[in-house]
PDB file of C-alpha atoms in Angstrom:
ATOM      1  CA  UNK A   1       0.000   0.000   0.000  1.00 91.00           C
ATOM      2  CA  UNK A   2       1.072   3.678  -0.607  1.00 94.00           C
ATOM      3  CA  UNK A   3       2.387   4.884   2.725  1.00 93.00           C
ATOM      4  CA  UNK A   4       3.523   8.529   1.706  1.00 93.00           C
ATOM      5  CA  UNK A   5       0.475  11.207   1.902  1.00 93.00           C
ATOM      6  CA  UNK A   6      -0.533  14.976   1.864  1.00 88.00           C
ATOM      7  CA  UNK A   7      -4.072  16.095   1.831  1.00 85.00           C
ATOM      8  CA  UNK A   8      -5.343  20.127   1.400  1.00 80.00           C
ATOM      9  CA  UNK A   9      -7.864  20.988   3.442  1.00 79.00           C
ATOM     10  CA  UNK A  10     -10.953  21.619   0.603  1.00 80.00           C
ATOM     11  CA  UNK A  11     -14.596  20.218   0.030  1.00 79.00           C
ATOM     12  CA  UNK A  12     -13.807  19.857  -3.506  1.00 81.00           C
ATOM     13  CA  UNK A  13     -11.381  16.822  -2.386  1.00 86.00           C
ATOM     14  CA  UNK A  14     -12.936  13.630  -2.765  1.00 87.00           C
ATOM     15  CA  UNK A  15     -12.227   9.921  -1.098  1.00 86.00           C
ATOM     16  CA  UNK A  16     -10.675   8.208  -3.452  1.00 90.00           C
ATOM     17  CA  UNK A  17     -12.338   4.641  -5.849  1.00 87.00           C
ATOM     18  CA  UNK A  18     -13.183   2.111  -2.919  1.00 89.00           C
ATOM     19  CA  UNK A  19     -12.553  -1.602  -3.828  1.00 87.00           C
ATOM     20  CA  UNK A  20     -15.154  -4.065  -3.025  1.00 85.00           C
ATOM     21  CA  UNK A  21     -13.021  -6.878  -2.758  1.00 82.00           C
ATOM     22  CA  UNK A  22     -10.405  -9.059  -3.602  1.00 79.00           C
ATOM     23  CA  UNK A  23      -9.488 -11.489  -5.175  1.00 77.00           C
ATOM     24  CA  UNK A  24      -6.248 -14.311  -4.495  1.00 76.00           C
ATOM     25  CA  UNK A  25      -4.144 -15.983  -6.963  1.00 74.00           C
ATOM     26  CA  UNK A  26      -4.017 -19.350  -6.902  1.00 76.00           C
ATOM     27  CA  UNK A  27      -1.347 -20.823  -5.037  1.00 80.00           C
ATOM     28  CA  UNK A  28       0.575 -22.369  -8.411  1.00 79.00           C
ATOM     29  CA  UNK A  29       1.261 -18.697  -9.165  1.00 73.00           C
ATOM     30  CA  UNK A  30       1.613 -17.373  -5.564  1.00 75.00           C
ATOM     31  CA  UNK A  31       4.267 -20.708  -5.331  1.00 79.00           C
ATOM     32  CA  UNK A  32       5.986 -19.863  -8.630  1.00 74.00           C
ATOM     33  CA  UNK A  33       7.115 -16.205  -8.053  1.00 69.00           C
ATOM     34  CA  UNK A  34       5.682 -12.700  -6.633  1.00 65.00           C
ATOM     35  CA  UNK A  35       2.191 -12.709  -8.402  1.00 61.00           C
ATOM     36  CA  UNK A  36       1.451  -9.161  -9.273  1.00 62.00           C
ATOM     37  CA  UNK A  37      -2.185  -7.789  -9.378  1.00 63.00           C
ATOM     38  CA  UNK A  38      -4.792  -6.267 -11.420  1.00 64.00           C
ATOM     39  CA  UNK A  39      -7.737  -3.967 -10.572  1.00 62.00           C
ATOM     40  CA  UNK A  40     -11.169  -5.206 -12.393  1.00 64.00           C
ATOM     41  CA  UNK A  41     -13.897  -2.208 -12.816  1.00 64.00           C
ATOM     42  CA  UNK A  42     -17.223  -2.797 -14.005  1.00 60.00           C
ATOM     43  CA  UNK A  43     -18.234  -2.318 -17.115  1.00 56.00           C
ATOM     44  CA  UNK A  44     -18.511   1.526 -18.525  1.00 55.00           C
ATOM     45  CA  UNK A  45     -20.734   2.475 -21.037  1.00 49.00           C
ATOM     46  CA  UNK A  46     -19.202   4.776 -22.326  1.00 52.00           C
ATOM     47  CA  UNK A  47     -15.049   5.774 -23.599  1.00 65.00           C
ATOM     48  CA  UNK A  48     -12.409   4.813 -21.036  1.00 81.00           C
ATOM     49  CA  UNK A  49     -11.622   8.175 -19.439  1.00 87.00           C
ATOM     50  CA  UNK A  50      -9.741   7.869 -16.782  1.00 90.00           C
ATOM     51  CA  UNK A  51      -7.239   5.373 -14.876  1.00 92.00           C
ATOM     52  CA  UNK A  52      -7.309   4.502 -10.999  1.00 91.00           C
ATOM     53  CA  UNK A  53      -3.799   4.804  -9.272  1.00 93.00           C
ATOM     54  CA  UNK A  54      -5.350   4.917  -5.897  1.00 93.00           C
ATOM     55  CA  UNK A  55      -8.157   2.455  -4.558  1.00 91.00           C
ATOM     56  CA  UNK A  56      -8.850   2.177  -1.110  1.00 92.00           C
ATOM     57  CA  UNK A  57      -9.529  -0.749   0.940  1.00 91.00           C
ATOM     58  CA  UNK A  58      -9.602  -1.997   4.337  1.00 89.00           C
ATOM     59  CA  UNK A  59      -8.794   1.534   5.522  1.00 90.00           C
ATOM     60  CA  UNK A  60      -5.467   2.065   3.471  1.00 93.00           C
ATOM     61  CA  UNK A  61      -4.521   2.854  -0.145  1.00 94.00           C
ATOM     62  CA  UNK A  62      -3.169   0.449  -2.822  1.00 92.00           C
ATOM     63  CA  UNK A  63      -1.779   1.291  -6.366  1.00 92.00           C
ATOM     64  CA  UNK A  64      -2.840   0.255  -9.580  1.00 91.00           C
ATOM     65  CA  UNK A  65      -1.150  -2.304 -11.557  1.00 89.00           C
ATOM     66  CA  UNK A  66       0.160   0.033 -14.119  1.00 92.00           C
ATOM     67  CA  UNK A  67       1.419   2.187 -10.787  1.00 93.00           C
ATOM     68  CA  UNK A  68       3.302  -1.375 -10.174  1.00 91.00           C
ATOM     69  CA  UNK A  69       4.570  -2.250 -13.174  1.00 91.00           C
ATOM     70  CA  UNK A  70       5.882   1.743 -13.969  1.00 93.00           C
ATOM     71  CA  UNK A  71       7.183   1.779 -10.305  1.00 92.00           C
ATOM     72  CA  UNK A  72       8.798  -1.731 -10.664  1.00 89.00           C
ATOM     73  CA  UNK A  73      10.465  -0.960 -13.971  1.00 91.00           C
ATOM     74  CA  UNK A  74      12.405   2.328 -12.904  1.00 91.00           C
ATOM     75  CA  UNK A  75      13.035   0.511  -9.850  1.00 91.00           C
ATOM     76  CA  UNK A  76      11.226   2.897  -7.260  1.00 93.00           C
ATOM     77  CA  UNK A  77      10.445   2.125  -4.161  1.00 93.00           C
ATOM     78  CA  UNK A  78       6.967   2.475  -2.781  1.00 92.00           C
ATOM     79  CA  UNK A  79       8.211   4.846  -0.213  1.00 94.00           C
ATOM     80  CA  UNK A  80       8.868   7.334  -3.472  1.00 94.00           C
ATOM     81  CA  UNK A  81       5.082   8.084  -4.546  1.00 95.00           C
ATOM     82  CA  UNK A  82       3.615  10.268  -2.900  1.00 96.00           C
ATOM     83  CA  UNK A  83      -0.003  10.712  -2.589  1.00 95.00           C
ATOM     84  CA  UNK A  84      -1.618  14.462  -2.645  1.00 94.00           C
ATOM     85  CA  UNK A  85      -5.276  13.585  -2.338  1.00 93.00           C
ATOM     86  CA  UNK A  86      -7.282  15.547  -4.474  1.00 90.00           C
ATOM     87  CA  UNK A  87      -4.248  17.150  -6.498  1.00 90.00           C
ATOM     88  CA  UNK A  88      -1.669  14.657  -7.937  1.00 91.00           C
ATOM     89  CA  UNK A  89       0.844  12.453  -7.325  1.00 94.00           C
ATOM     90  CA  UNK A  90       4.134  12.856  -7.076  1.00 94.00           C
ATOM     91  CA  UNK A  91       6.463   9.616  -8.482  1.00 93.00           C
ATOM     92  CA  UNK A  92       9.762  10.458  -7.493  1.00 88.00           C
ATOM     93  CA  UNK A  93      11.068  14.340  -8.513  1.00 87.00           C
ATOM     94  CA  UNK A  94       7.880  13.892 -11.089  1.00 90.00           C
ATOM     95  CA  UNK A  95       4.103  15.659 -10.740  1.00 91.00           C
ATOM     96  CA  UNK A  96       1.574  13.535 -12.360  1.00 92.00           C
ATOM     97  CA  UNK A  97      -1.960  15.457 -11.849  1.00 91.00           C
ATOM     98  CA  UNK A  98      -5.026  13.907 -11.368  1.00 92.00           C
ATOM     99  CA  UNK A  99      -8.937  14.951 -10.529  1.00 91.00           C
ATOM    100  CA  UNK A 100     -10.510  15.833  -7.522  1.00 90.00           C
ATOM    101  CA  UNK A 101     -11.231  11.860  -7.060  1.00 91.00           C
ATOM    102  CA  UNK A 102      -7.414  10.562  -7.920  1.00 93.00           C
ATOM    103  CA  UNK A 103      -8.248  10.480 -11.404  1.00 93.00           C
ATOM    104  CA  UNK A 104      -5.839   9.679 -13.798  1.00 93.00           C
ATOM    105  CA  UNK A 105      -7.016  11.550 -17.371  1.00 93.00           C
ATOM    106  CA  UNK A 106      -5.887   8.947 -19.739  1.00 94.00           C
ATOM    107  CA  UNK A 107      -3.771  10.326 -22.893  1.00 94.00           C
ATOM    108  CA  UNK A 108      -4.604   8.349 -25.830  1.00 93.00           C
ATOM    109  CA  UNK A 109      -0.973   7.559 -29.001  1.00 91.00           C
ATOM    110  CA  UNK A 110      -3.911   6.190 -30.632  1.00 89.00           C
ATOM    111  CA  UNK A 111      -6.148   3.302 -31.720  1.00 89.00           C
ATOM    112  CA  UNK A 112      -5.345  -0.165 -31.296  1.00 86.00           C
ATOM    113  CA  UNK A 113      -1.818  -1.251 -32.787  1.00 86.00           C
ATOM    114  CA  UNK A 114       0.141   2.066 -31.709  1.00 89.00           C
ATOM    115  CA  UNK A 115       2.665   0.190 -29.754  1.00 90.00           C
ATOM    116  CA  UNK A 116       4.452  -2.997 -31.105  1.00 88.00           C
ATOM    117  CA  UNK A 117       2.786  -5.863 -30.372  1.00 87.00           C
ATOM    118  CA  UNK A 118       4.492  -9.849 -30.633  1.00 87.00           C
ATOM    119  CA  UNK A 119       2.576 -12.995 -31.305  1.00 86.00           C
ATOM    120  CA  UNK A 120       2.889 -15.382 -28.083  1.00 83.00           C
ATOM    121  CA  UNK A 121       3.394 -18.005 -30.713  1.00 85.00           C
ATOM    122  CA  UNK A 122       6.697 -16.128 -32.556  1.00 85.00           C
ATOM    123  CA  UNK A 123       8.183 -15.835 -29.178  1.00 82.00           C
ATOM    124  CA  UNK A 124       7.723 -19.804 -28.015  1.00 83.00           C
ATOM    125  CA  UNK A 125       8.966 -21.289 -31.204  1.00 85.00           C
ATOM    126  CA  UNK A 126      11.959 -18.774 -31.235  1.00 81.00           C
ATOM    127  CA  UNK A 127      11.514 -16.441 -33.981  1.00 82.00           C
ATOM    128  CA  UNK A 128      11.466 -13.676 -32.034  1.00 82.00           C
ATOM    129  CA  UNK A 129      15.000 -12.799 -30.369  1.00 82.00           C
ATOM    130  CA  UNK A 130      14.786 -12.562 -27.104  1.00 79.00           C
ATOM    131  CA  UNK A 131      17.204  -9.797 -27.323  1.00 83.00           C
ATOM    132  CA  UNK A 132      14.309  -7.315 -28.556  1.00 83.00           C
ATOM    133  CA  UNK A 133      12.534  -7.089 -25.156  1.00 85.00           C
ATOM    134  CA  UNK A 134      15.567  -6.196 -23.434  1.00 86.00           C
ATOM    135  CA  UNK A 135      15.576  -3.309 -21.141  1.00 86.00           C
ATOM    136  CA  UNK A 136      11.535  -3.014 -22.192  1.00 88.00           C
ATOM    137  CA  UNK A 137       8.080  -3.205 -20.208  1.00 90.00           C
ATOM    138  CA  UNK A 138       6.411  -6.137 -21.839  1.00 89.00           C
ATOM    139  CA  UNK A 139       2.701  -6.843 -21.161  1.00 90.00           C
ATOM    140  CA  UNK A 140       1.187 -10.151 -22.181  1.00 86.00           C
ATOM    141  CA  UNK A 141      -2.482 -10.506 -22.766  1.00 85.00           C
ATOM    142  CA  UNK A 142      -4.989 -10.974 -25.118  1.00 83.00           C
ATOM    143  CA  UNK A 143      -5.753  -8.993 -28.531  1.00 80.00           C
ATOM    144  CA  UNK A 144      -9.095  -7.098 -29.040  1.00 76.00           C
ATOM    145  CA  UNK A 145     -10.214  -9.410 -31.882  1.00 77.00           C
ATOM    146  CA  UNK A 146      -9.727 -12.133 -29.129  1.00 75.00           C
ATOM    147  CA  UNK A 147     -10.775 -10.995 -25.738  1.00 74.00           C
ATOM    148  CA  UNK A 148     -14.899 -10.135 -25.082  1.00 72.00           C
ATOM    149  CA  UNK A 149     -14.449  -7.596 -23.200  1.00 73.00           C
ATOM    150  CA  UNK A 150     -12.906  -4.527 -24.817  1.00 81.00           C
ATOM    151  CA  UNK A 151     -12.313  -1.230 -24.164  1.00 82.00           C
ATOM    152  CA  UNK A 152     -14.254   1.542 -25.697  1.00 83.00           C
ATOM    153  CA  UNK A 153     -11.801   4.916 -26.419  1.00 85.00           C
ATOM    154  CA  UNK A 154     -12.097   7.816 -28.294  1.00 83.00           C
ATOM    155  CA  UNK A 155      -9.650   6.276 -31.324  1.00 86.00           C
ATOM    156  CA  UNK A 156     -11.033   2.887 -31.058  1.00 83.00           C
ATOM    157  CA  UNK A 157     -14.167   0.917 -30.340  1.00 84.00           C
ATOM    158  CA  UNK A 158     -12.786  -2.203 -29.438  1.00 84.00           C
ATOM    159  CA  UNK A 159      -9.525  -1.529 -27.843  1.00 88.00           C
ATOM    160  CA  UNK A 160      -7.951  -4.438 -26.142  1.00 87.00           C
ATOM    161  CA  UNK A 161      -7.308  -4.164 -22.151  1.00 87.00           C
ATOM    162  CA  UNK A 162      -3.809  -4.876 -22.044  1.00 89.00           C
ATOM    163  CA  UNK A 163      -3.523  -1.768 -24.672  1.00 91.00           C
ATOM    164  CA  UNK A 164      -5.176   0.202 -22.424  1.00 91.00           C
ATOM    165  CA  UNK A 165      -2.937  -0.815 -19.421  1.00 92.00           C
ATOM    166  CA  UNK A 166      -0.151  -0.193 -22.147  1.00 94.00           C
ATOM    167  CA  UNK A 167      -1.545   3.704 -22.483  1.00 95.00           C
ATOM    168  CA  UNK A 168      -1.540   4.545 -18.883  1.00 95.00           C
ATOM    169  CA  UNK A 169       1.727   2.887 -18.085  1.00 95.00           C
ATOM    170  CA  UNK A 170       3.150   5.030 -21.159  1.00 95.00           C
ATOM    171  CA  UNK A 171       1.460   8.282 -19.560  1.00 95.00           C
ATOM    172  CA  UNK A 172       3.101   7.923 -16.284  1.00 94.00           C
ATOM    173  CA  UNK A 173       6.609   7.059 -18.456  1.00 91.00           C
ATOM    174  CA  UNK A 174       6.553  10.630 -20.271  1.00 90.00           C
ATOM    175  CA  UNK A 175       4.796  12.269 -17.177  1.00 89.00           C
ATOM    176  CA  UNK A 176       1.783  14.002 -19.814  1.00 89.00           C
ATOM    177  CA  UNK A 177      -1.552  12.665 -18.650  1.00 91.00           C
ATOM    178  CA  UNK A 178      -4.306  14.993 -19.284  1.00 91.00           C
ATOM    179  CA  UNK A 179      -5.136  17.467 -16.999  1.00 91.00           C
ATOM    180  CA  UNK A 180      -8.470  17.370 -15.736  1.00 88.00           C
ATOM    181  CA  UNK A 181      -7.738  18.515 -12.266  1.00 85.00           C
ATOM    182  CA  UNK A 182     -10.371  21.227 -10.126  1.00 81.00           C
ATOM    183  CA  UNK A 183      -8.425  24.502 -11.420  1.00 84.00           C
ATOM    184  CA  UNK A 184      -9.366  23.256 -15.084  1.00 89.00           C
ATOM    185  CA  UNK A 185     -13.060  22.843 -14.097  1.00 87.00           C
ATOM    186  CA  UNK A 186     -13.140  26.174 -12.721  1.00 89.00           C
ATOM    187  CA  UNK A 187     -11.769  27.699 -15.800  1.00 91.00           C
ATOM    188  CA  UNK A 188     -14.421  26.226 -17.358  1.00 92.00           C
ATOM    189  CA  UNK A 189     -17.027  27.734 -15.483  1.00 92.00           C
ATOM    190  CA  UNK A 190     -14.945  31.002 -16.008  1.00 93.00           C
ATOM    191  CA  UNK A 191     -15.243  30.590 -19.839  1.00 92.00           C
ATOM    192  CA  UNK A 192     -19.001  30.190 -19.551  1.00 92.00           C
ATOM    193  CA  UNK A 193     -19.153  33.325 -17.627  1.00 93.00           C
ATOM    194  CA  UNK A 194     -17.057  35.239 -20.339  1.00 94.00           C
ATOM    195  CA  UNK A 195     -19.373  33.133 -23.083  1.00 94.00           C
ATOM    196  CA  UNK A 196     -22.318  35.378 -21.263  1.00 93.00           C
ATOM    197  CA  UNK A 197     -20.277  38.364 -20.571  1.00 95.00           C
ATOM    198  CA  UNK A 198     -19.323  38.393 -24.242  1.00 95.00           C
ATOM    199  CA  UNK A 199     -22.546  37.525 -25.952  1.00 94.00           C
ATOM    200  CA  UNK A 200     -24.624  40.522 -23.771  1.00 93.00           C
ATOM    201  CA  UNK A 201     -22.190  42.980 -25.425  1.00 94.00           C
ATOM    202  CA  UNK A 202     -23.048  41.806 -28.576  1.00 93.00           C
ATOM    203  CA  UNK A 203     -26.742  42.429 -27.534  1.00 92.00           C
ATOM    204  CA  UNK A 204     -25.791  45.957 -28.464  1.00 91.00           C
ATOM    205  CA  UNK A 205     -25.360  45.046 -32.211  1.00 89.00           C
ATOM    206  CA  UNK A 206     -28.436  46.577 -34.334  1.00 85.00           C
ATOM    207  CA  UNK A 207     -28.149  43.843 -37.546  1.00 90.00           C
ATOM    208  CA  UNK A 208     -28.516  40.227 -37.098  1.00 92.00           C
ATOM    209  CA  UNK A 209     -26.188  39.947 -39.206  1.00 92.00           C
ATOM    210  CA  UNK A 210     -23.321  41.346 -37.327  1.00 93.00           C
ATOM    211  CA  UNK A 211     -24.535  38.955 -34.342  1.00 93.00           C
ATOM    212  CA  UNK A 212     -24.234  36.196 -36.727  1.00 94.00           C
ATOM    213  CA  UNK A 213     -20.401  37.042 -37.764  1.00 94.00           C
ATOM    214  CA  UNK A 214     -19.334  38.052 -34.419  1.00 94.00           C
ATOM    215  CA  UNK A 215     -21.096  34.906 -32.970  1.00 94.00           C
ATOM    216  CA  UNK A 216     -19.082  32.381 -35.584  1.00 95.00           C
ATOM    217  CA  UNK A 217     -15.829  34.327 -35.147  1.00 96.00           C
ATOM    218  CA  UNK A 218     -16.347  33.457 -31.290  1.00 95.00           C
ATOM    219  CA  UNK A 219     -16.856  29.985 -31.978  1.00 96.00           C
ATOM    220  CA  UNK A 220     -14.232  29.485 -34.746  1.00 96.00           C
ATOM    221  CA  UNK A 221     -11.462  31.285 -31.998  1.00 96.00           C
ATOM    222  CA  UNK A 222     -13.037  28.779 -28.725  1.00 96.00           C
ATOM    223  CA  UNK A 223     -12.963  25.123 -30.708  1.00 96.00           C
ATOM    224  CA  UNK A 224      -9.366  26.498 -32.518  1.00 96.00           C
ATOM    225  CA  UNK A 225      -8.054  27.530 -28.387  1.00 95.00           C
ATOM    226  CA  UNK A 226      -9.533  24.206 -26.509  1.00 94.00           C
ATOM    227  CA  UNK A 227      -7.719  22.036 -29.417  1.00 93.00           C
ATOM    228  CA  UNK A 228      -4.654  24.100 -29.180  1.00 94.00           C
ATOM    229  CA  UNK A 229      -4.766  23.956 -25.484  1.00 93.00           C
ATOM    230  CA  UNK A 230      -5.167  20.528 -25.495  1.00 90.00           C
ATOM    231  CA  UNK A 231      -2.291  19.839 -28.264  1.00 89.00           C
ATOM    232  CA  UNK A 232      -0.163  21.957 -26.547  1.00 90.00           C
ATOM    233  CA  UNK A 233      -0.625  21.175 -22.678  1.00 90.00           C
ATOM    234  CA  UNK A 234      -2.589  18.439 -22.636  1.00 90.00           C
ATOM    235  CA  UNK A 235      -5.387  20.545 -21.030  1.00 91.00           C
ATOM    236  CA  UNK A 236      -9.086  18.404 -21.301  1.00 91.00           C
ATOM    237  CA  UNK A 237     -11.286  21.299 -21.170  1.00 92.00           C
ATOM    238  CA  UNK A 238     -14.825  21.302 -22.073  1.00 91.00           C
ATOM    239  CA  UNK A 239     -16.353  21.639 -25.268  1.00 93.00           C
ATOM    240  CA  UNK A 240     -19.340  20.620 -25.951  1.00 92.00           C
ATOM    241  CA  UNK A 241     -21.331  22.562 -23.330  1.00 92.00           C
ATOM    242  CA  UNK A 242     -19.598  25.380 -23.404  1.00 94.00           C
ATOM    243  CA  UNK A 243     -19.906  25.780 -27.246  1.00 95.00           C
ATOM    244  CA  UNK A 244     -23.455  24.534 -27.335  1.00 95.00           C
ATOM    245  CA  UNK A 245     -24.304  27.584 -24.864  1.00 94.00           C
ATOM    246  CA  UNK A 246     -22.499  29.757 -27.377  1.00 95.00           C
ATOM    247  CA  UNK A 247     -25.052  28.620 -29.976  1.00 95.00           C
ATOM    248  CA  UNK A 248     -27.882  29.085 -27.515  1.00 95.00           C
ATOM    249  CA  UNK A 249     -27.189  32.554 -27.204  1.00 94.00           C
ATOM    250  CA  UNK A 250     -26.797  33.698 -30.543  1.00 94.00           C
ATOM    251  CA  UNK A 251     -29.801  32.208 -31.936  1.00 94.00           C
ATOM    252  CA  UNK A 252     -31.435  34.153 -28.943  1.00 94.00           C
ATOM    253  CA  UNK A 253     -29.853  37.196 -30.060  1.00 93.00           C
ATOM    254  CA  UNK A 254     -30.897  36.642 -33.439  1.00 93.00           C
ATOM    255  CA  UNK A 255     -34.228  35.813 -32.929  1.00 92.00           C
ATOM    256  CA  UNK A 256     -35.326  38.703 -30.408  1.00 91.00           C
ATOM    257  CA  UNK A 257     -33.429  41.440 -33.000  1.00 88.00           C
TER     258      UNK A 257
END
């Protein structure tokens, strides 16, 4: 379990994912070396979102496997991540941000087939050197045209789990999850307010017509400044709302005038 912690005093922080259980390995793997461990969620309708790095359980605070396997592979010790509830963590000298919740925003490469994948089959009959995973994270599991249960993301409808685990691991290597932490949400209900602020000066405007231009301009500057934002620094704000609210308005506009 994590055993380094810092928590702000804020009622925007939220506990943590609980587990409801676990479950053990059998004892041919817990005999034949130090079984690692996986964290099952249920089923999401919709895109996977976000990781877990911190579930709690029985009172204290366990990592996820992808934590694990990162951790493992740089050789960290536990006693190097520190938990800031609410705000981040913090894996050795690096900040990786999270949500109000311990949220990890996941940062897609891509659909299915963006890292380098090895049939099981290549590497038993030896026709893949074993010299080409050396030094690497390797993750074994099943492809998406194999396994049921896929994962749903914004590249790829059926997106197989141990790609997934393969994203988040590769988010905490190069340290650029998305940031969907509290200040982001309150810039967007800043933007919203400027949305209004801006849209009641254009009230002023006699024509519909220079509504309608000043009201596209808007739009065309917001969608180019949330991609660019989130090209640039990996900031996930909204969208959808806030640009549905600047349609909203305008037609409003246009209507009453």
């Amino acid at each position: 379990a994590y055993s380094v912690f810092h928590k702000r005093e804020s009622a925007s922080v939220r506990r943590p994912a609980e587990a409801g259980g676990y479950l053990a390995p059998s004892l041919d793997l817990l005999r034949s070396a130090l079984p690692g461990h996986v964290i099952n969620e249920p089923p999401q309708p919709l895109t996977r979102q976000y990781a877990y790095p911190v579930i709690g359980y029985g009172g204290s605070y366990y990592p996820s496997l992808a934590i694990q396997a990162y951790r493992r592979w740089v050789g960290l010790p536990m006693e190097a991540i520190e938990v800031n509830f609410g705000e981040s963590l913090n894996i050795g000298s690096f900040y990786v941000p999270t949500d109000n919740q311990m949220r990890l925003a996941v940062n897609y490469r891509g659909p299915g087939g963006s890292y380098k994948r090895t049939r099981f089959a290549d590497l038993l009959d030896g026709s893949m050197p074993a010299e080409n995973f050396k030094d690497k994270l390797v993750l074994v599991g099943l492809a998406a045209t194999v396994s049921p249960n896929n994962v749903f993301t914004p590249f790829d409808p059926a997106m197989s789990k141990v790609e997934y685990l393969a994203n988040v691991i590769d988010n905490l290597s190069r340290m650029n999850p998305l940031i969907r932490s509290q200040q982001v949400v309150v810039l967007d209900i800043l933007l919203l307010a400027l949305i209004g602020l801006f849209f009641a000066l254009v009230a002023a405007a006699r024509s519909i017509g220079v509504v309608l231009t000043f009201a596209v301009i808007a739009m065309v500057l917001f969608v180019a400044g949330n991609i660019q934002a989130f090209i640039l620094f990996n900031l996930w704000l909204g969208l959808t709302f806030p640009l549905l609210a600047m349609v909203l308005c305008a037609a409003v506009l246009m209507t009453a005038k």
